[in-house]
PDB file of C-alpha atoms in Angstrom:
ATOM      1  CA  LEU A   1      -4.019  15.718   5.828  1.00 47.00           C
ATOM      2  CA  SER A   2      -4.835  19.340   6.388  1.00 49.00           C
ATOM      3  CA  ARG A   3      -8.619  19.190   6.136  1.00 53.00           C
ATOM      4  CA  THR A   4     -10.811  20.208   9.055  1.00 58.00           C
ATOM      5  CA  ASN A   5     -11.553  17.392  11.506  1.00 64.00           C
ATOM      6  CA  CYS A   6      -9.014  15.171   9.838  1.00 70.00           C
ATOM      7  CA  VAL A   7      -8.321  11.830  11.508  1.00 73.00           C
ATOM      8  CA  VAL A   8      -4.908  10.338  10.808  1.00 77.00           C
ATOM      9  CA  ASP A   9      -4.555   6.709  11.846  1.00 83.00           C
ATOM     10  CA  CYS A  10      -1.030   5.298  11.615  1.00 83.00           C
ATOM     11  CA  TRP A  11       0.216   1.731  11.631  1.00 82.00           C
ATOM     12  CA  ASP A  12       3.559   0.153  10.819  1.00 81.00           C
ATOM     13  CA  VAL A  13       4.884  -3.392  10.862  1.00 76.00           C
ATOM     14  CA  ASP A  14       7.891  -1.999  12.738  1.00 79.00           C
ATOM     15  CA  VAL A  15       6.473  -0.376  15.896  1.00 77.00           C
ATOM     16  CA  SER A  16       9.767   1.433  16.544  1.00 80.00           C
ATOM     17  CA  ARG A  17       9.117   3.631  13.495  1.00 78.00           C
ATOM     18  CA  LEU A  18       5.956   4.935  15.098  1.00 79.00           C
ATOM     19  CA  LYS A  19       7.877   6.093  18.159  1.00 78.00           C
ATOM     20  CA  VAL A  20       9.270   8.992  16.116  1.00 79.00           C
ATOM     21  CA  LEU A  21       5.787   9.912  14.890  1.00 76.00           C
ATOM     22  CA  LYS A  22       5.110  12.171  17.858  1.00 74.00           C
ATOM     23  CA  GLN A  23       8.400  14.022  17.314  1.00 78.00           C
ATOM     24  CA  ARG A  24       7.643  14.491  13.621  1.00 77.00           C
ATOM     25  CA  TYR A  25       4.126  15.658  14.415  1.00 76.00           C
ATOM     26  CA  GLU A  26       5.457  18.307  16.813  1.00 79.00           C
ATOM     27  CA  LYS A  27       7.479  19.794  13.941  1.00 80.00           C
ATOM     28  CA  VAL A  28       4.502  20.136  11.569  1.00 76.00           C
ATOM     29  CA  LYS A  29       1.457  20.380  13.838  1.00 73.00           C
ATOM     30  CA  GLN A  30       0.820  24.032  12.958  1.00 71.00           C
ATOM     31  CA  TYR A  31       0.041  22.850   9.408  1.00 69.00           C
ATOM     32  CA  MET A  32      -2.290  20.035  10.446  1.00 68.00           C
ATOM     33  CA  LEU A  33      -5.833  20.085  11.737  1.00 61.00           C
ATOM     34  CA  GLY A  34      -5.744  16.502  12.956  1.00 66.00           C
ATOM     35  CA  THR A  35      -3.666  14.559  15.441  1.00 69.00           C
ATOM     36  CA  PRO A  36      -2.121  11.204  14.520  1.00 75.00           C
ATOM     37  CA  ASN A  37      -3.613   8.179  16.204  1.00 77.00           C
ATOM     38  CA  VAL A  38      -1.266   5.177  16.441  1.00 77.00           C
ATOM     39  CA  LEU A  39      -3.098   1.900  15.853  1.00 78.00           C
ATOM     40  CA  SER A  40      -2.005  -1.172  17.780  1.00 73.00           C
ATOM     41  CA  SER A  41      -2.773  -3.460  14.847  1.00 76.00           C
ATOM     42  CA  LEU A  42      -3.880  -3.228  11.251  1.00 75.00           C
ATOM     43  CA  GLU A  43      -6.999  -5.177  12.168  1.00 78.00           C
ATOM     44  CA  SER A  44      -8.110  -2.267  14.359  1.00 77.00           C
ATOM     45  CA  ALA A  45      -8.145   0.113  11.368  1.00 79.00           C
ATOM     46  CA  ARG A  46     -11.506   1.305  10.098  1.00 81.00           C
ATOM     47  CA  ARG A  47     -12.853   0.298   6.686  1.00 81.00           C
ATOM     48  CA  ASP A  48     -14.222   3.666   5.593  1.00 89.00           C
ATOM     49  CA  TYR A  49     -11.245   5.971   5.098  1.00 91.00           C
ATOM     50  CA  ASP A  50     -11.328   8.830   2.594  1.00 91.00           C
ATOM     51  CA  THR A  51      -7.680   8.131   1.785  1.00 91.00           C
ATOM     52  CA  VAL A  52      -5.293   5.334   2.636  1.00 93.00           C
ATOM     53  CA  LEU A  53      -1.561   5.775   2.143  1.00 92.00           C
ATOM     54  CA  VAL A  54       0.415   2.565   1.696  1.00 94.00           C
ATOM     55  CA  ASP A  55       4.083   3.426   2.070  1.00 93.00           C
ATOM     56  CA  GLY A  56       5.328  -0.111   2.272  1.00 88.00           C
ATOM     57  CA  PRO A  57       8.692  -1.593   3.189  1.00 90.00           C
ATOM     58  CA  CYS A  58      10.844  -1.782   0.078  1.00 93.00           C
ATOM     59  CA  SER A  59      14.452  -1.984  -1.081  1.00 94.00           C
ATOM     60  CA  SER A  60      14.838   1.807  -0.615  1.00 92.00           C
ATOM     61  CA  SER A  61      16.812   1.906  -3.862  1.00 94.00           C
ATOM     62  CA  GLY A  62      15.562   5.414  -4.537  1.00 94.00           C
ATOM     63  CA  VAL A  63      17.452   6.760  -1.538  1.00 92.00           C
ATOM     64  CA  TRP A  64      20.712   4.863  -1.950  1.00 90.00           C
ATOM     65  CA  ARG A  65      22.396   8.126  -2.957  1.00 88.00           C
ATOM     66  CA  ARG A  66      21.798   9.440   0.577  1.00 88.00           C
ATOM     67  CA  TRP A  67      22.123   6.043   2.237  1.00 85.00           C
ATOM     68  CA  PRO A  68      24.899   4.196   0.358  1.00 86.00           C
ATOM     69  CA  SER A  69      25.342   1.456   2.958  1.00 89.00           C
ATOM     70  CA  ALA A  70      21.814   0.200   2.160  1.00 86.00           C
ATOM     71  CA  ARG A  71      22.923  -0.538  -1.389  1.00 87.00           C
ATOM     72  CA  TRP A  72      25.591  -2.918  -0.174  1.00 90.00           C
ATOM     73  CA  GLU A  73      23.242  -4.549   2.341  1.00 90.00           C
ATOM     74  CA  PHE A  74      20.546  -5.152  -0.282  1.00 91.00           C
ATOM     75  CA  GLU A  75      20.210  -8.652  -1.721  1.00 93.00           C
ATOM     76  CA  VAL A  76      18.463  -8.960  -5.080  1.00 93.00           C
ATOM     77  CA  GLU A  77      17.040 -12.302  -3.934  1.00 96.00           C
ATOM     78  CA  SER A  78      14.857 -10.384  -1.461  1.00 95.00           C
ATOM     79  CA  LEU A  79      12.858  -8.656  -4.237  1.00 96.00           C
ATOM     80  CA  PRO A  80      10.189 -11.377  -4.676  1.00 97.00           C
ATOM     81  CA  GLY A  81       9.478 -11.390  -0.927  1.00 96.00           C
ATOM     82  CA  LEU A  82       9.349  -7.598  -0.772  1.00 96.00           C
ATOM     83  CA  ALA A  83       6.997  -7.514  -3.771  1.00 97.00           C
ATOM     84  CA  ARG A  84       4.724 -10.120  -2.157  1.00 97.00           C
ATOM     85  CA  ASP A  85       4.577  -8.130   1.088  1.00 95.00           C
ATOM     86  CA  LEU A  86       3.896  -4.880  -0.792  1.00 96.00           C
ATOM     87  CA  LYS A  87       1.069  -6.506  -2.774  1.00 97.00           C
ATOM     88  CA  ASN A  88      -0.480  -7.832   0.441  1.00 95.00           C
ATOM     89  CA  LEU A  89      -0.305  -4.390   2.084  1.00 94.00           C
ATOM     90  CA  LEU A  90      -1.783  -2.722  -0.994  1.00 96.00           C
ATOM     91  CA  GLU A  91      -4.672  -5.202  -1.058  1.00 96.00           C
ATOM     92  CA  GLU A  92      -5.214  -4.702   2.674  1.00 93.00           C
ATOM     93  CA  GLY A  93      -5.203  -0.934   2.187  1.00 94.00           C
ATOM     94  CA  LYS A  94      -7.780  -1.171  -0.614  1.00 96.00           C
ATOM     95  CA  GLU A  95     -10.177  -2.912   1.762  1.00 94.00           C
ATOM     96  CA  ARG A  96     -10.119   0.121   4.045  1.00 93.00           C
ATOM     97  CA  VAL A  97     -11.115   2.782   1.481  1.00 95.00           C
ATOM     98  CA  LYS A  98     -14.728   3.905   1.226  1.00 95.00           C
ATOM     99  CA  VAL A  99     -16.515   4.427  -2.099  1.00 96.00           C
ATOM    100  CA  ASN A 100     -15.155   7.586  -3.791  1.00 96.00           C
ATOM    101  CA  GLY A 101     -12.129   7.403  -1.502  1.00 95.00           C
ATOM    102  CA  ARG A 102      -8.574   6.980  -2.733  1.00 96.00           C
ATOM    103  CA  ILE A 103      -5.614   4.772  -2.143  1.00 97.00           C
ATOM    104  CA  VAL A 104      -2.096   6.130  -2.567  1.00 96.00           C
ATOM    105  CA  TYR A 105       0.643   3.549  -3.002  1.00 97.00           C
ATOM    106  CA  CYS A 106       4.226   4.714  -2.854  1.00 97.00           C
ATOM    107  CA  THR A 107       7.709   3.364  -2.457  1.00 97.00           C
ATOM    108  CA  CYS A 108      11.172   4.855  -2.408  1.00 94.00           C
ATOM    109  CA  SER A 109      12.204   2.117  -4.817  1.00 95.00           C
ATOM    110  CA  LEU A 110      13.397   2.310  -8.399  1.00 94.00           C
ATOM    111  CA  PHE A 111      12.695  -1.368  -9.056  1.00 96.00           C
ATOM    112  CA  ARG A 112       9.750  -2.230 -11.299  1.00 97.00           C
ATOM    113  CA  GLU A 113       9.170  -5.370  -9.207  1.00 97.00           C
ATOM    114  CA  GLU A 114       8.208  -3.218  -6.211  1.00 98.00           C
ATOM    115  CA  ASN A 115       6.214  -0.664  -8.177  1.00 98.00           C
ATOM    116  CA  GLU A 116       4.453  -1.266 -11.488  1.00 98.00           C
ATOM    117  CA  ASP A 117       4.532  -5.050 -11.099  1.00 98.00           C
ATOM    118  CA  VAL A 118       2.913  -4.861  -7.651  1.00 98.00           C
ATOM    119  CA  VAL A 119       0.155  -2.571  -8.938  1.00 98.00           C
ATOM    120  CA  ALA A 120      -0.390  -4.846 -11.965  1.00 98.00           C
ATOM    121  CA  ALA A 121      -0.745  -7.894  -9.696  1.00 98.00           C
ATOM    122  CA  VAL A 122      -3.685  -6.364  -7.796  1.00 98.00           C
ATOM    123  CA  ASP A 123      -7.317  -6.664  -8.949  1.00 97.00           C
ATOM    124  CA  TRP A 124      -8.532  -3.124  -9.621  1.00 98.00           C
ATOM    125  CA  GLU A 125     -12.133  -3.956 -10.572  1.00 97.00           C
ATOM    126  CA  GLY A 126     -14.336  -1.196  -9.136  1.00 98.00           C
ATOM    127  CA  TRP A 127     -11.439   1.282  -9.109  1.00 98.00           C
ATOM    128  CA  LYS A 128     -10.360   4.107 -11.402  1.00 98.00           C
ATOM    129  CA  GLU A 129      -6.703   4.980 -11.857  1.00 98.00           C
ATOM    130  CA  ILE A 130      -6.042   8.639 -11.043  1.00 98.00           C
ATOM    131  CA  GLU A 131      -2.283   8.873 -11.443  1.00 97.00           C
ATOM    132  CA  GLU A 132       0.848   6.792 -11.777  1.00 98.00           C
ATOM    133  CA  LYS A 133       4.224   8.449 -11.697  1.00 97.00           C
ATOM    134  CA  ARG A 134       7.835   7.409 -11.357  1.00 95.00           C
ATOM    135  CA  PHE A 135      10.356   9.946 -10.122  1.00 93.00           C
ATOM    136  CA  GLU A 136      13.815   8.966 -11.267  1.00 90.00           C
ATOM    137  CA  LEU A 137      16.827   9.466  -9.067  1.00 83.00           C
ATOM    138  CA  ASP A 138      18.828  12.568  -9.963  1.00 82.00           C
ATOM    139  CA  GLU A 139      21.284  14.992  -8.395  1.00 78.00           C
ATOM    140  CA  GLU A 140      18.439  17.068  -6.952  1.00 78.00           C
ATOM    141  CA  GLY A 141      16.495  14.377  -5.185  1.00 84.00           C
ATOM    142  CA  ASP A 142      15.529  10.818  -4.450  1.00 92.00           C
ATOM    143  CA  GLY A 143      13.767   8.397  -6.715  1.00 94.00           C
ATOM    144  CA  PHE A 144      10.328   7.060  -5.875  1.00 95.00           C
ATOM    145  CA  TYR A 145       7.051   5.777  -7.296  1.00 97.00           C
ATOM    146  CA  VAL A 146       3.435   6.822  -6.684  1.00 97.00           C
ATOM    147  CA  TYR A 147       0.175   5.222  -7.773  1.00 98.00           C
ATOM    148  CA  VAL A 148      -3.225   6.723  -6.939  1.00 98.00           C
ATOM    149  CA  SER A 149      -6.584   5.061  -7.548  1.00 98.00           C
ATOM    150  CA  GLN A 150     -10.157   5.939  -6.581  1.00 98.00           C
ATOM    151  CA  ARG A 151     -12.766   3.429  -5.482  1.00 97.00           C
ATOM    152  CA  ILE A 152     -15.846   3.807  -7.673  1.00 97.00           C
ATOM    153  CA  LYS A 153     -17.863   0.798  -6.458  1.00 92.00           C
TER     154      LYS A 153
END
């Protein structure tokens, strides 16, 4: 995000989350060479991005240490629906990456159903895996998952 002439388009299912984007940008703008552009809909997003970040809605199990009430609000029955939504967002994100571009999929979840299983359910023909990493929850930080792939066709 710090390259010259960088364009950062942002979209979220929950529009209220984007309201804090401007405040967050003000805190880090000296490190960025691009200004975030809030998209009104996912359909308005381009289809030739160098990089697409899919940080989808998940159980947030990787941050339960900091947010214990979320653990008690979580219902295990919601996992299949969350996984379906994450897969759909990941597939939508893939469609917006240009050849030689990358997609970064991440969650703050520790559940395989929201991470490895979602990635495994997507067709990666024409893509090359760059990295897959799980960060386990520990006393020094949150747990999360990252998958990076590059479009080769």
